[in-house]
Each structure stands twice: as structure tokens, then as C-alpha cells.
Coordinates of C-alpha atoms in Angstrom, one line a residue:
Chain A
M1 CA 74.5 -21.1 139.7
A2 CA 72.4 -23.8 138.1
E3 CA 71.1 -23.4 134.7
E4 CA 67.6 -24.3 135.0
K5 CA 67.3 -21.7 137.8
K6 CA 68.2 -19.0 135.2
K7 CA 65.5 -19.7 132.9
D8 CA 63.1 -18.5 135.5
Y9 CA 64.1 -15.1 135.4
E10 CA 63.6 -12.5 132.6
I11 CA 67.4 -11.6 132.2
K12 CA 68.3 -8.0 131.5
V13 CA 72.1 -8.5 131.7
D14 CA 74.1 -11.7 131.2
V15 CA 77.5 -11.7 131.9
K16 CA 79.7 -14.5 130.5
N17 CA 83.2 -15.3 131.2
L18 CA 84.3 -12.0 131.6
N19 CA 88.1 -11.2 132.0
F20 CA 89.5 -7.7 132.3
Y21 CA 93.1 -6.7 132.1
Y22 CA 95.0 -3.5 132.7
G23 CA 98.4 -3.6 131.3
K24 CA 99.6 -6.8 133.0
Q25 CA 97.1 -6.7 135.9
H26 CA 94.4 -9.3 135.7
L27 CA 91.7 -7.4 137.2
L28 CA 88.5 -9.1 136.5
K29 CA 88.9 -13.1 136.8
N30 CA 86.3 -15.0 134.6
V31 CA 83.4 -13.4 136.2
N32 CA 79.8 -15.2 135.1
L33 CA 76.6 -13.5 136.7
F34 CA 73.3 -12.1 135.5
F35 CA 70.8 -9.4 136.4
K36 CA 67.2 -10.0 136.6
K37 CA 64.9 -7.4 135.0
N38 CA 63.5 -4.6 137.4
S39 CA 65.8 -6.3 140.4
V40 CA 68.1 -4.3 142.7
C41 CA 71.4 -6.0 142.6
T42 CA 74.2 -4.9 144.9
L43 CA 77.7 -6.0 144.4
L44 CA 80.0 -6.1 147.5
G45 CA 83.7 -6.3 148.2
P46 CA 86.6 -4.7 149.9
S47 CA 88.3 -1.7 148.1
G48 CA 90.3 -2.6 145.2
C49 CA 88.4 -5.9 144.6
G50 CA 87.3 -5.0 140.9
K51 CA 83.7 -4.2 141.6
S52 CA 83.9 -0.9 140.2
T53 CA 85.8 -2.1 137.3
F54 CA 83.2 -4.6 136.6
L55 CA 80.5 -1.9 136.7
R56 CA 82.4 0.1 134.3
T57 CA 82.4 -2.8 131.7
L58 CA 78.7 -2.8 131.6
N59 CA 78.6 0.5 129.8
R60 CA 81.9 0.2 128.0
M61 CA 83.3 3.3 130.1
N62 CA 86.6 1.4 130.3
D63 CA 86.8 2.1 126.5
Y64 CA 88.9 5.0 126.8
T65 CA 91.3 3.7 129.4
E66 CA 94.8 3.0 127.6
G67 CA 96.2 -0.5 128.0
A68 CA 92.8 -1.9 128.9
R69 CA 91.8 -5.6 127.4
L70 CA 88.6 -7.3 127.9
T71 CA 87.6 -10.8 126.8
G72 CA 84.1 -12.5 127.3
E73 CA 80.8 -11.2 126.8
V74 CA 78.1 -9.0 128.5
I75 CA 75.0 -9.5 126.9
I76 CA 72.3 -6.8 127.4
D77 CA 68.6 -7.5 126.2
G78 CA 70.1 -10.2 124.0
Q79 CA 73.1 -8.3 122.5
N80 CA 76.5 -8.6 123.0
I81 CA 77.6 -5.0 123.8
Y82 CA 81.3 -5.7 122.8
G83 CA 80.0 -6.9 119.3
K84 CA 80.9 -5.0 116.3
S85 CA 77.7 -3.5 115.3
V86 CA 77.0 -1.8 118.8
D87 CA 76.5 1.7 118.9
V88 CA 78.1 3.0 122.2
V89 CA 76.3 6.2 122.3
E90 CA 73.0 4.4 122.1
L91 CA 73.9 1.9 124.8
R92 CA 75.0 4.5 127.1
R93 CA 71.7 6.4 126.6
N94 CA 70.0 3.0 127.7
I95 CA 72.4 2.7 130.7
G96 CA 72.2 5.5 133.2
M97 CA 75.2 5.8 135.4
V98 CA 75.5 7.6 139.0
F99 CA 79.0 8.1 140.2
Q100 CA 80.5 7.9 143.8
N101 CA 81.1 11.7 143.7
P102 CA 78.3 14.0 143.2
N103 CA 79.2 15.2 139.6
P104 CA 76.8 17.8 138.3
F105 CA 78.3 19.6 135.5
P106 CA 79.0 23.5 135.8
K107 CA 75.6 24.4 134.5
S108 CA 72.2 25.7 136.0
I109 CA 70.2 23.0 137.6
F110 CA 67.7 22.7 134.5
E111 CA 70.8 22.3 132.1
N112 CA 72.0 19.4 133.8
V113 CA 69.1 17.4 133.5
A114 CA 68.6 18.6 130.0
F115 CA 72.0 17.6 128.9
G116 CA 71.0 14.4 128.3
L117 CA 68.2 15.1 126.0
R118 CA 70.2 17.9 124.2
I119 CA 73.4 15.5 123.4
H120 CA 70.7 13.1 122.0
G121 CA 69.6 16.0 119.5
I122 CA 66.2 16.7 121.2
K123 CA 65.4 20.5 120.4
N124 CA 61.6 20.6 121.3
K125 CA 61.4 23.1 124.2
E126 CA 58.2 22.0 125.6
F127 CA 59.2 18.1 125.9
I128 CA 62.4 19.4 127.4
V129 CA 60.7 21.3 130.1
E130 CA 58.3 18.9 130.8
R131 CA 60.8 15.9 130.8
V132 CA 63.2 17.8 133.2
E133 CA 60.3 18.3 135.6
K134 CA 59.3 14.8 135.5
C135 CA 62.9 13.5 136.0
L136 CA 63.2 16.1 139.2
K137 CA 60.0 14.5 140.6
Y138 CA 61.2 11.2 140.1
A139 CA 64.2 11.8 142.1
G140 CA 62.5 13.7 144.7
L141 CA 64.2 17.0 144.2
Y142 CA 61.5 19.1 142.2
D143 CA 60.1 20.7 145.3
E144 CA 63.3 21.6 146.7
V145 CA 64.5 23.3 143.3
K146 CA 61.6 24.4 141.5
D147 CA 62.1 28.1 142.2
K148 CA 65.8 28.1 141.2
L149 CA 66.1 26.0 138.3
A150 CA 68.3 28.5 136.6
K151 CA 71.0 28.4 139.8
P152 CA 74.1 26.8 139.2
A153 CA 74.0 23.2 140.3
F154 CA 76.7 23.7 142.6
S155 CA 74.6 25.9 144.8
L156 CA 72.8 22.6 146.1
S157 CA 73.9 20.6 149.0
G158 CA 75.9 17.4 148.5
G159 CA 72.7 15.2 148.8
Q160 CA 70.8 17.2 146.5
Q161 CA 73.5 17.2 144.0
Q162 CA 73.7 13.3 144.0
R163 CA 69.7 13.3 143.4
L164 CA 70.3 16.0 140.6
C165 CA 72.7 13.4 139.2
I166 CA 70.1 10.7 139.4
A167 CA 67.5 12.7 137.8
R168 CA 70.1 13.3 134.9
A169 CA 70.9 9.7 134.4
I170 CA 67.1 9.1 134.0
A171 CA 66.6 11.8 131.7
T172 CA 67.6 9.8 128.7
N173 CA 64.8 6.9 129.8
P174 CA 67.4 4.2 130.3
S175 CA 66.3 0.8 131.3
I176 CA 69.5 0.1 133.5
L177 CA 71.0 2.2 136.4
L178 CA 74.5 1.5 137.6
M179 CA 75.3 3.2 140.8
D180 CA 78.9 3.3 141.9
E181 CA 78.8 4.0 145.7
P182 CA 76.1 6.5 145.3
T183 CA 75.8 7.2 149.0
A184 CA 79.6 6.9 150.0
Y185 CA 80.0 10.6 150.6
L186 CA 76.5 11.6 152.0
D187 CA 75.1 12.0 155.3
P188 CA 72.7 9.6 156.8
V189 CA 69.5 11.6 155.8
S190 CA 70.4 12.1 152.3
T191 CA 71.6 8.5 152.2
S192 CA 68.2 7.2 153.4
I193 CA 66.4 9.3 150.8
I194 CA 68.5 7.9 148.1
L195 CA 67.9 4.4 149.3
D196 CA 64.4 4.8 149.5
L197 CA 64.5 6.2 145.8
I198 CA 66.2 3.0 144.7
T199 CA 63.6 0.8 146.2
T200 CA 61.0 2.7 144.3
F201 CA 63.1 2.9 141.0
K202 CA 63.1 -1.0 140.5
K203 CA 59.7 -0.4 139.0
Y204 CA 60.9 0.8 136.1
Y205 CA 64.7 0.2 136.0
T206 CA 67.5 -2.7 136.5
I207 CA 69.6 -1.3 139.2
I208 CA 73.1 -2.6 139.8
I209 CA 74.8 -0.9 142.8
V210 CA 78.6 -1.0 144.0
S211 CA 78.8 -0.8 147.5
H212 CA 81.0 -1.4 150.8
N213 CA 78.6 -0.6 153.1
I214 CA 76.9 -4.0 154.0
Q215 CA 73.9 -2.6 156.0
Q216 CA 72.6 -0.5 153.1
A217 CA 73.2 -3.4 150.7
G218 CA 71.2 -5.5 152.9
R219 CA 68.4 -2.9 153.0
I220 CA 67.9 -2.5 149.4
S221 CA 69.1 -5.5 147.4
D222 CA 67.1 -8.5 145.8
Y223 CA 70.5 -9.9 144.9
S224 CA 74.0 -9.4 145.9
G225 CA 77.4 -10.6 144.9
F226 CA 80.7 -10.5 146.5
F227 CA 83.8 -9.7 144.6
L228 CA 87.3 -10.4 145.9
D229 CA 90.6 -9.9 144.2
G230 CA 88.8 -9.6 140.8
E231 CA 86.7 -12.9 141.4
L232 CA 83.1 -13.1 141.9
I233 CA 83.0 -15.6 145.1
E234 CA 79.4 -15.8 145.3
F235 CA 76.2 -14.3 143.9
D236 CA 72.8 -15.2 145.2
E237 CA 69.6 -13.9 146.3
A238 CA 69.8 -11.4 149.1
G239 CA 68.0 -13.5 151.7
N240 CA 70.3 -16.5 150.8
F241 CA 73.3 -14.0 150.7
F242 CA 73.1 -12.4 153.8
L243 CA 71.9 -15.1 156.0
R244 CA 73.2 -18.3 154.7
P245 CA 76.3 -17.7 152.7
K246 CA 77.8 -20.7 150.9
D247 CA 81.4 -19.5 150.9
K248 CA 83.6 -18.8 154.1
R249 CA 85.1 -15.7 152.5
T250 CA 81.7 -14.1 151.9
E251 CA 80.7 -14.9 155.6
N252 CA 83.9 -13.4 156.7
F253 CA 83.2 -10.2 154.8
I254 CA 79.6 -9.8 155.8
T255 CA 80.3 -10.4 159.5
S256 CA 83.0 -7.6 158.9
R257 CA 86.2 -9.6 159.4
Y258 CA 88.0 -8.2 156.3
Chain B
M1 CA 73.7 -13.5 161.0
I2 CA 76.1 -16.3 161.6
E3 CA 77.7 -15.8 164.9
E4 CA 78.0 -13.0 167.2
K5 CA 80.9 -10.2 166.7
K6 CA 83.9 -10.9 168.9
T7 CA 85.2 -7.7 170.7
V8 CA 89.1 -7.2 170.3
P9 CA 90.1 -9.8 173.3
D10 CA 93.4 -8.2 174.7
K11 CA 92.1 -4.7 175.5
P12 CA 89.5 -4.7 178.5
A13 CA 86.9 -2.0 177.8
S14 CA 87.0 0.5 180.4
K15 CA 84.3 2.9 181.4
A16 CA 83.9 6.4 180.8
G17 CA 85.8 8.5 183.7
E18 CA 88.1 5.6 184.4
G19 CA 91.6 5.6 184.2
G20 CA 94.3 8.4 184.8
E21 CA 96.6 10.3 182.2
N22 CA 98.4 8.9 179.6
P23 CA 101.6 7.5 181.3
E24 CA 103.8 7.9 178.3
V25 CA 106.2 10.5 178.0
F26 CA 106.6 12.6 174.9
P27 CA 110.2 13.9 174.7
V28 CA 110.1 17.5 174.1
N29 CA 113.1 19.0 172.4
R30 CA 113.1 22.7 173.6
G31 CA 115.9 23.7 171.5
Y32 CA 114.5 22.4 168.3
I33 CA 111.2 24.4 169.0
R34 CA 113.4 27.6 169.6
R35 CA 115.2 26.7 166.3
K36 CA 112.1 26.2 164.3
K37 CA 110.3 29.5 165.3
F38 CA 113.6 31.2 164.2
Y39 CA 113.8 29.3 160.7
N40 CA 109.7 30.2 160.2
N41 CA 110.9 34.0 160.8
L42 CA 113.9 33.7 158.6
A43 CA 111.5 32.5 156.0
I44 CA 109.2 35.1 156.0
C45 CA 112.0 37.9 156.3
F46 CA 113.6 36.2 153.1
A47 CA 110.1 36.3 151.2
V48 CA 109.5 40.0 152.0
I49 CA 113.1 40.6 150.7
A50 CA 112.5 38.6 147.8
F51 CA 109.4 40.6 146.8
I52 CA 110.9 43.9 147.4
I53 CA 113.9 43.2 145.2
G54 CA 111.8 41.4 142.7
G55 CA 109.3 44.3 142.8
F56 CA 111.6 47.3 142.9
P57 CA 112.4 47.3 139.1
V58 CA 108.5 47.4 138.0
F59 CA 107.9 50.3 140.4
H60 CA 111.1 52.2 139.6
I61 CA 110.3 51.8 135.8
I62 CA 106.9 53.0 136.2
Y63 CA 108.1 56.0 138.4
K64 CA 110.8 57.0 136.1
A65 CA 108.6 56.9 133.0
F66 CA 106.1 59.2 134.6
E67 CA 108.6 61.3 135.9
V68 CA 110.1 62.0 132.4
G69 CA 107.4 61.1 130.1
S70 CA 104.1 62.2 132.2
A71 CA 105.0 66.0 130.2
Y72 CA 103.8 64.3 127.1
L73 CA 100.9 62.5 128.2
N74 CA 97.8 64.0 126.6
W75 CA 95.2 63.3 124.4
N76 CA 96.9 64.4 121.3
F77 CA 99.9 62.2 122.2
V78 CA 97.7 59.0 121.8
S79 CA 95.5 60.5 119.0
T80 CA 97.9 61.8 116.3
L81 CA 100.6 60.5 113.8
P82 CA 104.1 61.3 114.4
T83 CA 105.4 64.3 112.3
G84 CA 108.4 66.5 112.6
F85 CA 112.1 66.3 112.3
P86 CA 113.4 63.8 113.4
I87 CA 110.0 62.0 112.8
G88 CA 108.1 62.0 116.0
A89 CA 109.4 65.3 117.3
R90 CA 106.1 66.5 117.0
G91 CA 102.6 64.6 117.1
G92 CA 101.9 61.3 119.0
I93 CA 101.9 57.6 118.5
L94 CA 98.6 56.8 117.0
N95 CA 100.6 54.7 114.2
A96 CA 101.9 52.4 116.9
I97 CA 98.5 52.0 118.7
V98 CA 96.6 51.2 115.7
G99 CA 99.4 48.9 114.7
D100 CA 99.2 46.9 117.9
V101 CA 95.8 46.3 117.3
Y102 CA 96.5 45.0 113.9
L103 CA 99.1 42.8 115.4
I104 CA 97.1 41.5 118.1
V105 CA 94.1 40.8 116.0
I106 CA 96.1 38.9 113.5
A107 CA 98.0 37.1 115.9
S108 CA 95.1 36.0 118.1
V109 CA 93.1 34.9 115.0
L110 CA 95.8 32.5 114.2
S111 CA 97.0 31.6 117.6
I112 CA 93.6 31.0 119.6
P113 CA 92.1 28.2 117.6
L114 CA 95.3 26.6 117.1
G115 CA 96.4 26.9 120.9
I116 CA 93.2 25.6 122.2
G117 CA 92.7 22.7 119.6
S118 CA 96.1 21.5 120.5
G119 CA 95.8 21.7 124.3
L120 CA 92.7 20.0 123.9
Y121 CA 94.3 17.3 121.9
L122 CA 97.1 17.0 124.5
S123 CA 94.6 16.8 127.5
L124 CA 91.8 14.6 125.9
F125 CA 92.5 13.0 122.6
G126 CA 96.0 12.2 122.2
R127 CA 97.7 9.0 123.6
K128 CA 99.6 9.1 126.9
R129 CA 103.3 8.2 125.4
S130 CA 103.3 10.4 122.3
N131 CA 101.7 13.2 124.3
Y132 CA 104.9 13.2 126.3
F133 CA 107.0 14.1 123.4
L134 CA 104.4 16.6 122.2
K135 CA 104.3 18.4 125.4
L136 CA 108.1 18.4 125.6
L137 CA 108.2 19.9 121.9
N138 CA 105.5 22.5 123.1
E139 CA 107.7 23.6 125.9
L140 CA 110.8 23.8 123.8
M141 CA 108.8 26.1 121.4
I142 CA 108.0 28.3 124.3
G143 CA 111.8 28.7 124.9
I144 CA 113.0 29.4 121.3
P145 CA 114.2 33.1 121.2
S146 CA 112.2 35.5 119.6
V147 CA 114.8 36.6 117.3
V148 CA 114.9 33.2 115.7
W149 CA 111.1 33.4 115.3
G150 CA 111.7 36.6 113.4
I151 CA 114.3 35.2 111.3
V152 CA 111.8 32.0 110.4
G153 CA 109.0 34.5 109.7
F154 CA 111.1 36.6 107.4
F155 CA 112.0 33.3 105.4
V156 CA 108.2 32.0 105.4
F157 CA 106.5 35.0 105.2
S158 CA 108.1 38.2 104.2
T159 CA 111.0 37.4 101.7
A160 CA 110.2 38.3 98.2
T161 CA 112.4 35.7 96.5
G162 CA 112.6 31.9 97.2
P163 CA 109.6 29.7 98.6
G164 CA 107.3 31.4 101.0
F165 CA 104.2 33.5 101.1
H166 CA 105.9 36.7 99.8
L167 CA 103.9 39.0 102.0
G168 CA 106.5 41.7 102.3
F169 CA 107.2 43.7 105.5
S170 CA 103.5 43.8 106.6
S171 CA 101.3 43.3 109.5
L172 CA 100.2 40.1 108.4
A173 CA 103.6 38.7 108.2
G174 CA 104.5 40.1 111.7
G175 CA 101.1 39.2 113.2
L176 CA 101.4 35.7 111.7
T177 CA 104.9 35.4 113.4
L178 CA 103.8 36.7 116.7
G179 CA 100.9 34.3 116.5
F180 CA 103.0 31.3 116.3
I181 CA 105.0 32.5 119.3
M182 CA 101.6 32.8 121.1
V183 CA 100.4 29.1 120.1
P184 CA 102.6 27.2 122.6
I185 CA 101.4 29.6 125.5
I186 CA 97.9 29.2 124.8
T187 CA 98.5 25.4 124.2
L188 CA 100.2 24.9 127.5
L189 CA 97.7 26.7 129.3
T190 CA 94.8 25.1 127.8
E191 CA 96.4 21.6 128.6
Q192 CA 96.9 22.5 132.1
A193 CA 93.2 24.0 132.7
V194 CA 91.5 20.8 131.1
N195 CA 93.8 18.7 133.2
Q196 CA 92.7 20.3 136.5
I197 CA 89.0 19.6 135.7
P198 CA 87.9 16.6 137.9
A199 CA 87.8 13.6 135.4
S200 CA 84.1 13.1 136.8
Y201 CA 82.8 15.9 134.4
I202 CA 83.8 14.1 131.4
E203 CA 83.1 10.6 132.7
G204 CA 79.6 11.9 133.5
A205 CA 79.2 13.2 130.1
L206 CA 80.3 10.3 128.4
A207 CA 78.4 7.7 130.7
M208 CA 75.1 9.7 129.3
G209 CA 76.2 9.0 125.6
A210 CA 77.9 12.1 124.8
T211 CA 80.5 11.9 122.1
K212 CA 83.9 13.1 123.3
W213 CA 83.4 16.3 121.1
Q214 CA 80.0 16.8 122.8
A215 CA 81.6 16.5 126.3
T216 CA 84.3 19.0 125.2
H217 CA 82.3 21.9 124.1
S218 CA 79.4 21.5 126.5
V219 CA 81.3 20.8 129.6
I220 CA 85.0 20.9 129.2
I221 CA 85.5 24.1 127.7
K222 CA 83.2 25.9 129.9
A223 CA 84.9 24.5 132.8
A224 CA 88.3 25.1 131.7
M225 CA 87.4 28.9 130.4
G226 CA 89.2 30.7 133.2
G227 CA 92.6 28.7 132.4
I228 CA 92.1 29.2 128.7
F229 CA 91.5 32.9 129.0
T230 CA 94.6 33.3 131.2
G231 CA 96.6 31.7 128.1
I232 CA 95.4 33.8 125.8
L233 CA 96.2 36.9 128.2
L234 CA 99.9 35.8 128.5
G235 CA 100.0 35.1 124.8
V236 CA 99.0 38.7 124.1
M237 CA 101.1 40.3 126.9
N238 CA 104.3 38.3 125.5
I239 CA 103.8 39.3 121.9
I240 CA 103.0 42.9 122.7
G241 CA 106.3 43.6 124.0
Q242 CA 108.1 41.5 121.6
T243 CA 110.4 43.8 119.0
A244 CA 112.6 40.7 117.6
P245 CA 110.4 38.9 115.4
L246 CA 108.8 42.1 113.9
L247 CA 112.6 43.6 112.8
F248 CA 112.5 41.1 110.0
T249 CA 108.8 40.7 109.2
N250 CA 107.1 43.8 109.7
Y251 CA 109.7 46.7 111.0
Y252 CA 108.0 50.1 111.4
N253 CA 105.8 52.5 109.6
T254 CA 105.4 56.0 110.8
G255 CA 102.0 56.5 109.1
M256 CA 99.0 54.5 108.9
P257 CA 99.0 51.0 107.0
T258 CA 97.3 51.2 103.5
G259 CA 96.8 47.0 103.7
V260 CA 97.9 44.3 105.4
T261 CA 100.4 42.9 103.0
G262 CA 103.0 44.1 100.4
P263 CA 104.1 48.0 100.5
G264 CA 102.4 49.8 102.9
G265 CA 101.3 46.9 104.6
A266 CA 103.6 47.6 107.6
V267 CA 102.5 49.0 110.6
G268 CA 103.8 50.8 113.8
D269 CA 104.3 49.2 117.0
L270 CA 104.7 50.4 120.6
A271 CA 107.4 48.1 121.5
M272 CA 109.2 48.9 118.2
L273 CA 108.6 52.6 118.4
I274 CA 110.3 52.8 121.9
F275 CA 113.1 50.5 120.4
I276 CA 113.6 53.2 117.6
Y277 CA 113.1 56.4 119.6
I278 CA 115.6 55.6 122.4
H279 CA 118.1 55.1 119.4
E280 CA 117.7 58.5 118.0
P281 CA 120.1 61.2 119.2
S282 CA 117.4 63.4 120.3
K283 CA 116.2 64.1 123.8
I284 CA 112.5 64.8 122.6
L285 CA 112.5 61.5 121.3
H286 CA 114.0 59.9 124.6
Y287 CA 111.2 61.5 126.5
K288 CA 108.5 60.4 124.1
A289 CA 109.9 56.9 124.3
E290 CA 109.2 57.1 128.2
A291 CA 105.7 58.4 127.7
A292 CA 105.1 55.7 124.9
S293 CA 106.2 53.0 127.6
I294 CA 103.3 54.2 130.0
V295 CA 100.8 53.9 127.0
L296 CA 102.2 50.3 126.6
L297 CA 101.7 49.4 130.1
A298 CA 98.3 51.0 130.3
F299 CA 97.5 48.9 127.1
I300 CA 98.5 45.7 129.0
L301 CA 96.7 46.8 132.1
A302 CA 93.5 47.4 130.2
L303 CA 93.8 44.1 128.4
D304 CA 94.4 42.3 131.5
L305 CA 91.3 43.9 133.3
G306 CA 89.1 43.3 130.2
L307 CA 89.9 39.7 129.8
R308 CA 89.5 39.3 133.5
L309 CA 86.0 41.0 133.2
I310 CA 85.2 38.8 130.1
N311 CA 86.2 35.7 132.3
Y312 CA 84.2 36.8 135.4
L313 CA 81.2 37.4 133.1
T314 CA 81.3 34.0 131.1
K315 CA 81.6 32.4 134.5
R316 CA 78.6 34.2 135.9
F317 CA 76.2 34.4 133.1
L318 CA 77.0 31.3 130.8
L319 CA 77.8 28.5 133.0

């Protein structure tokens, strides 16, 4: 990607020469890319290509993996998150994450969303109630659950649980949302609700999604990247990426020949 | 898109309704099918017989104990201290019931925090390689014979000379010794319970900026509550039947304790009572030992049901 092109954007996340090793495996090979503010970016690739690993380097979730090693820089809002003075707790407050499996906590619907507020020391009850309501509304779940906020989160359907997880992730007011195949286990109706949410969310958040569903990615993304065996093969605006891919391997993937 | 998708070339598409049956033959082995049904029935028979042989002693013990001991089972038996000669010929077993409560409380106060703490360490905080050895060590601790615990307890807690805590033969010395028997059991069950929790719970909490401890106490412990309670229950049930560790640290008291250490600190204990009564050359004490074993079984049953109830209530109302 050309340097002058980079300056046009307001860059939110800038990844430079990122290498990631697990034991002797070299999982991410010299990845360079950046994410524009308030955009939706999808990272595509076959299973095991390192796209989830890459996503997890952005909020340092790999910190707890034994035998993991990382070189290079991830610069978020001008600060290298692997620098020494970085507070991981504050970093993760600023970066919401939604996982592949809906993973609500074994708590009530209300407490699930309030969790993010409580762990950051917010005790003001009115604020919490107001904020939980707001987040549930953003996630398009409020009308469905307003009468049963005290019920366990597991009483919800899979699609509702995933939207609850999204509400939970935005409760701490992050500026970046990471999503690891958020619709992989959902039915088409729930999937389409969540895809619509993602497109409205980019007003407030920079959204980075890992996916292996090309149609979905094409529908929602502004930018797309293609990973293969730990290498970033191609990264471009969605229009170019899907219609005029520069690399033969990208072309093969998006025409489903992998 | 760049070009059209190619369909797989060497298999011509057939329309619905075309074609006949699959021409390939599946070689059916009739003999094998007969045999596999026979083995299935054999396995069921074996399971039923195993259950009967395994369960028989339990039912027999309960039946026999009831047959002989039921004559002594009344309110007086559990609410008065033993008197008469030999001691216990009259009166009840209140000393042993009170003593068991002492021992269980002391052992639990020591072992529940230690056991849960080390279980959480093994499953969440420790490093993989050292954990392997720590787990091995923990399982080894479960296998230590209880009489060895008794001797260690004697030298550490009870003995009046040399290094140690000099607690005398007392409920504190006995309870602490029993507590250390409970620790590895609670550790094992806690570790297993936490490992069964989906990793996505803790990842979800960490990804929101929770510290490991916040994730542990607000998500993990609640989700693992059932397993942890099972560990505590197993531990208590284990120590309530122990006599060997108490031989050297508490022994027995026919009256009420006057403290938890020193002279007068010893307590009675149901298992110990049964052990002592059955050694006495007196028919009436033998019958009372049988009755006491019924009380012990009822005690364990009550504990089991009580902990299950607590477990159910916490799941129902706290989560």
C-alpha cells in the first residue's frame, strides 16, 4: 500500500511488521496494515490462516498464552500497545470484543451488561441502569428483554445471546470493536440483524471483523484483508478487493476455489 | 466477480426422480449382528450384577444396624451424654455429635479456603509445566494413609515436647489434621470444576478489561460452584468417618470439651465412638455402636442433602 495513500485517512489502528510465534510455529508473518477510523474492515481467510490470532493481538488477548512471542508494533491512537507504559485494563476497556460463540456470563441479562461497568469501578446505580438500557437499545435487544432483565442470560436464544454480548462489549464505551466470526453459529435471521447492527455501529466505532463468509463480508465491509498461512496477502478497499483483486490467491479464495 | 464458477465436470447433474437404486452392495454379516446383540445383553447383565454386588454391603449394613441398633434409637440417645459402667452403658452419644460438629467446623475453616485457593491456582494462575508436578503431588496427598496423617498431626500439633504447636490431644489438633486431609480433595474437585468451565467465560471477562481476580470471583467461582461444593462435601464425608488421624491427635472424650486446646480440649467423635464401643466386652455397647452408625449415616445424608440444597439455591438465586 502506498505511503501517500495512508495519509488521507484518519488512522485508528496501525500495525507494523507484526510477527507472532507460538512455540516454534510462526503464525503471523510480517503483517503490515492499518484500519481507518469509523470503518468496517473484514479479515478473510481459510481456517487456521492466523486471522483470529491477528485479531487477538489487537487487544493483547494472547498475553496469557504460554509460549507466545510477538515482535513488531500495534499502534492504536498513536500509542504502541505493546509498549511498557500501556495499561492492559484500560486498553481492553477501549476495545470491545465479541466472540464466535455467544458467551454470556452465568448471570442475569442486566448483570451481563453491567459487568463491564462494575469491573471498572462504577457504583452509581442510576448511571448503570441508564447505561445498560442504552446499550441494550443500541444492540436492538431492549424491546425483547425489557420485561425479563433479571432472568438468566442463558434463557435467551442464540441470536439474542450474541446481541447481548455485543451490548456487553459496548457498555464500557470502547472506540474499537473486534468481532471473531460473530455470526458463525447463528441462523440467517439473527445473522442479518447483526450485520445490520454492524453497519449502523460504524458511526461510533472502528469495527474489525474476522469472517470466512465472503458474501457477508462483501455486504458490510469498507475494507477487506485476506490472510493465508499467516501472511497478509492483500488489503484494500472492499470494492477493489472483491471486484478487482490484485493477487491470484485472493481471487481464488473469493471465487471459492480453496 | 472475475469469472463464472465451474461446476464439477466429471459427474453429470441428474434431475430429481431420475436414476434407480444405488447399485453397490453392502456386505451384511449376519453372524456378527447376532454376536453384537449378544455382547450388548452380556454387558447389561454384567452392569446389573456389578451394581448388586457393589450395592449389597451398603444395604446389608443399613439393615443389620437397624435390626440391632433401632431399639436404642430415640431422642434420649442423641441428646444425652454417656454414663454408667462401662461408660456408655447408659445415656446417649451427645458427646460424639457435638465433637463431630467441632471437628468439621475446624477442618472446614482450614481446608475450604486453602483447597479452593490451590484449586484456582492450578487451573487459572499456575504455569503448565509446574502444574503437572503440583497436580501429581496433590493426587499423592489424597493417597496418603490416614494413619500417617495422624502421626504427622501428633508431632506437629499434639506432642508436648519438641518443636510443634503443643495443642495437646484436642479438637483443634484433630480438626487441623483432618483439615489437611480435606485440602487435596477440595483442590482436585475445584481444579476439575474450573477446567470444565468454557474458556470463553474467562476470555470474555478478560477482553472487557477485567483482571484475572475480577474474572475469577465474579464469573469463574460462580460457574464452578457446583463442583466446588461437591469437593467440600466429599471432603467432609471423608473426614467424618476417619478414626486413625484422631487416635494420635484428639482420641476421645466421654464428656463435653471445655476448650479447643490443652487438657479438656478433646472431643468425642462418632467414628471413634463406634471403634471404642465395638472393642468393649459388653453386648449393650455393641448395640449402641450399631445405633451410633445409623446416626452417622443419617448425619452424612443430612450433610449431603444440605449441601445440595445450598448448591441449588445459589444456582437458582445468585447467578
